[in-house]
Amino acid sequence: MNRSCAPFNVNAMEDDKDPILSNSTGNVSYGASANETPSETSDNVVEVENFETGPQLRSPFYWSLSRSLSNAGAAYIHSGSTKERRAAGSARRTLGTFAGVFCPIALSMFSTLLFLRGGFVVGQAGILETIAQLILAYMILVLTVLSICAISTNGAVEGGGAYYMISRALGPEFGGSIGFLFFVANVMACALYISGFVEGILQNFGPGAGTMTLLLLSRVYPTLDPLCVPGSLIGDASPGLPDDNAWWKYLYATIVSIVCLLVCLVGGAMFARTSAFILLIVVICLLSVVISIFALNHRIDVRIPFTNKVVYTNMSEDQANITGNYTGLNAATFRENLFANYTVDYNTGDNMQFATVFAILFSSVTGILNGANMSGELKDPSKSIPKGTLSAVGFTFIAYMILSILIGGSCSRFLLKNDYVFLQQINGWPPFVVVGIFAATLSAALGNLIGASRILEALGVDQLFWIFLKPATITTKGGNPFMAVIISWVLVQCILLIGSLNAIAPVTSVFFLMSYAATNLACLALELASAPNFRPTFRYFTWYTCGLGLVGCMIMCFLISPIYTSIALVIMLMLVILLHFRSLPTSWGSISQALIFHQVRKYLLMLDSRKAHVKYWRPQILLMVANPRQCCELMDFINDIKKSGLYVIGHVKVGRLEDYPTDPILDSQSHWLSLIDHLKIKAFAELTLANSVREGLQHLVRVSGLGGMKPNTVCLGFYDASEPQDTLLKTKVRRRRFFGNVEVGSFNQIEGYFGGPRDGSSPRNILSETEYVNMIKDCIKLGKNLCLCRHFNQMNKMEILESDLESYVDVWPVNLFRPETASYFDNTCLFLLQLACILNMVPRWKSKTTLRVFLMVNAQTDNTIQKEQKLDMFLRQLRIIAKIQVISWDHLQPYMRSPYIELDYDGSHMQDYYEAPDDFVKAMNELIIANSSRTAASFLYLPKPPTESALYGKYLYHLDMLTANLKPTILVQGLHPVTSTTL
């Protein structure tokens, strides 16, 4: 640090050059660029001409302003046909690779780092760590760019840029949430660059004799030495803009943001067309710095600005000449700045460290998506985005590397840390740097404000957030979304309250990193899904480049600020959950479906049915449904007993394919899926066309499921002549969700598609007794367990589960046509117990019902206590908690033709149907009814059908008589072991 009072000389500036003059105003007005990012969504919004066309006068800004002001009052919400939208979209695509991608990205990536924070980063981190930070930042950027290039070359890219690509790749849930974060990131970046612009103003024209103010004074007073400012100029009488408190800075930032607002409202298109000219200005200013460093090889004392409260601890007159050294390119200076030396940031007063300095650096190079945001205006987005983005990233990286090494080898660390705008005083003509600061920061701010408004408009057009973003879709006749611009501007004003550039930078970096992480995630998901249609023409990427980009972004997020990162993640997850339950108006295709398919296919191949073991048995049920409107309660009940197993709802449409122009099943599938969604059950729908119901059943039993997931149990409705009831109406009110209907179609469409239950859907109307019994025998022949379900139209599940009274799930593990077999448990008895136990394991059923097992005994001959103890021990071995109810069937013996029947249990004849007297069956039915007053559901033993077809009618008659007037009942026939008592 030097304190000197040297005469003013030409080493820092030539005397014959005017340091500011009147050209500074003109340069500032041209030193801005609007990276316009209109959001277009095909089939949802009209693509309109957004660039004014016409003869260019001497002042392009004046021409654009005058034209736009004349039409500023006309605004409306666009509508139109798809054909009109496509024609309008084609008219908007006027930009090539250089003007549409390279220039906006390069301008945004130069922003505040190039002229305002480059020296600060080198001074704090040192040359080596600065190079490392640049390599790390650009590695993340390049990996993200590779993902952007891959996605953008995989099909036609519409307006909306990065948001459009992410939302169409990941689906509306992730697309909407990431789009919101990307919008916030652009708003914060706009505030960041406005803060940089204001900082440049105050450093040059602020209190305490700003740099340019001193240079102006030296022109007016030739004898004035800028390094020896009188003490009076430091006090209240100091020339320059006032800066007594933070509100003055906020006022200046507001004025700049209002300028940006007006430009975006009336002349944003002009900046898109003049971005190449603005970039040329910035490059010339940068070259002036590089040439000056090589040309000025002598020492220059650079005054530290008086806004640096760390150096100027008190405002005494002897501190008016604190300076830092510019040495020219010097090996000693290079070695001094080689390593890091983190100290206090004189602007915020915070201690710097690697993460905070990296946040400042990274926030200034976050413009890689600005080219993608211009997708709606690009002639060939798939070609321009990769070439322009990669070129701009490489160009800016080289520029930053050269500048970092040059300033690290020519300026003292004290100067680099304590003067943000030191480049002005070491430049051959200082106004070059001033113009560069204003051009780079203002153009970046405009680009991000326009980009934020286009993203907000796209979110509103896509209708992801209901009507809350509807105002953002209002545009002018020229297609400019002025309401989205105004909303974005208001949010920028809120962000500006945070304060300085260095305070906003960490938040901005975190949100941009989250957006980049989402982009890498989108590309990674597309690559891992292995979808045949994902074949981008850009080949220089793989799944591990996407993965490295994703991991790198997330790691740097947490290193920069764990708090901001956690907040961003919570916001994103909340939006994902919100949009997941949202009934979205359009379907873009979700990557989650492709990933699920990929993983399910892989694991299904690993699921080997030959390795199945009884210990891990679970029900895999095929429920045959004729008309779903009369069995909604049954469908819901079966959903409870599937126990995470396969659940297939099957339906047979009787007919021949040659009688239809197309397969009628194709049109029906979506309606069945809508019904499943409406009932909130976890089931698949399998439909078939067959000449008969029996033939269709055979098809479904054989082909339903996939691989190791095949049905092992078939459920049929009961064969009776009862009047069908419409149970779908019971579910109409309570099957709604807060965020919209679950089903794809409305409830009225479901109700209209499936005919009323009286439309000839009773089993007796579509099946004969012989065909129905043969269907039962077919299921047994095909090796499937069988359930016949009856009286479920009477079930009121909500009443059972909400009642204060205890209910029972009853199990009768005995062939009721042969009650003397009660001491023996075959596969059917075990299957009965297993299904009832599974139902009782469902939390809501478990809390409101008790499992009850009935033990039928002959009080005259049986040892009742011994049998009860034996059953209790058996249930304990099966780990089934149940109440045992002992029932005597002595009073039924008079109805039996032969009370002593010789049974061959080894041959499983106990499962066979026994033609018992009608009075016995009726008495057994009355016995069940007498013990079912508080029963919620009953599981009864289903005997095998008789072999003689002449007994089919009697068989069904007895089953009907046995289950008449009971509570909801399932008759069960089991063929295979389903329980295990061993580990």
PDB file of C-alpha atoms in Angstrom, residues 137-153 367-369 372 385-391 393 515-517 519-520 523 538 540-541 545-546 549-550:
ATOM      1  CA  ALA A 137     -17.164 -23.709 -13.352  1.00  0.00           C
ATOM      2  CA  TYR A 138     -16.664 -24.277 -17.051  1.00  0.00           C
ATOM      3  CA  MET A 139     -16.524 -28.042 -16.594  1.00  0.00           C
ATOM      4  CA  ILE A 140     -20.000 -27.873 -15.051  1.00  0.00           C
ATOM      5  CA  LEU A 141     -21.088 -25.529 -17.830  1.00  0.00           C
ATOM      6  CA  VAL A 142     -19.660 -27.711 -20.601  1.00  0.00           C
ATOM      7  CA  LEU A 143     -21.252 -30.865 -19.182  1.00  0.00           C
ATOM      8  CA  THR A 144     -24.566 -29.018 -19.010  1.00  0.00           C
ATOM      9  CA  VAL A 145     -24.094 -27.667 -22.521  1.00  0.00           C
ATOM     10  CA  LEU A 146     -23.590 -31.219 -23.795  1.00  0.00           C
ATOM     11  CA  SER A 147     -26.937 -32.169 -22.241  1.00  0.00           C
ATOM     12  CA  ILE A 148     -28.597 -29.091 -23.757  1.00  0.00           C
ATOM     13  CA  CYS A 149     -27.168 -29.932 -27.171  1.00  0.00           C
ATOM     14  CA  ALA A 150     -28.377 -33.520 -26.933  1.00  0.00           C
ATOM     15  CA  ILE A 151     -31.922 -32.547 -25.994  1.00  0.00           C
ATOM     16  CA  SER A 152     -32.139 -29.698 -28.482  1.00  0.00           C
ATOM     17  CA  THR A 153     -31.065 -31.947 -31.378  1.00  0.00           C
ATOM     18  CA  GLY A 367     -25.772 -17.403 -19.379  1.00  0.00           C
ATOM     19  CA  ILE A 368     -25.359 -20.699 -21.243  1.00  0.00           C
ATOM     20  CA  LEU A 369     -29.132 -21.124 -21.582  1.00  0.00           C
ATOM     21  CA  ALA A 372     -31.691 -21.981 -25.899  1.00  0.00           C
ATOM     22  CA  ILE A 385     -27.959 -24.115 -30.194  1.00  0.00           C
ATOM     23  CA  PRO A 386     -25.085 -26.650 -30.074  1.00  0.00           C
ATOM     24  CA  LYS A 387     -22.704 -24.675 -32.301  1.00  0.00           C
ATOM     25  CA  GLY A 388     -23.434 -21.277 -30.833  1.00  0.00           C
ATOM     26  CA  THR A 389     -23.421 -22.401 -27.198  1.00  0.00           C
ATOM     27  CA  LEU A 390     -20.180 -24.371 -27.368  1.00  0.00           C
ATOM     28  CA  SER A 391     -18.450 -21.570 -29.310  1.00  0.00           C
ATOM     29  CA  VAL A 393     -18.455 -21.030 -23.844  1.00  0.00           C
ATOM     30  CA  SER A 515     -31.639 -25.431 -13.217  1.00  0.00           C
ATOM     31  CA  TYR A 516     -28.492 -26.878 -14.763  1.00  0.00           C
ATOM     32  CA  ALA A 517     -28.781 -29.954 -12.571  1.00  0.00           C
ATOM     33  CA  THR A 519     -31.109 -30.136 -17.446  1.00  0.00           C
ATOM     34  CA  ASN A 520     -28.497 -32.821 -16.837  1.00  0.00           C
ATOM     35  CA  CYS A 523     -30.728 -35.791 -20.469  1.00  0.00           C
ATOM     36  CA  PHE A 538     -25.432 -34.350 -31.337  1.00  0.00           C
ATOM     37  CA  TYR A 540     -20.762 -35.984 -27.979  1.00  0.00           C
ATOM     38  CA  PHE A 541     -22.394 -36.991 -24.733  1.00  0.00           C
ATOM     39  CA  THR A 545     -21.310 -36.801 -18.752  1.00  0.00           C
ATOM     40  CA  CYS A 546     -24.903 -36.126 -17.737  1.00  0.00           C
ATOM     41  CA  GLY A 549     -22.893 -32.611 -14.614  1.00  0.00           C
ATOM     42  CA  LEU A 550     -25.775 -33.456 -12.282  1.00  0.00           C
TER      43      LEU A 550
END
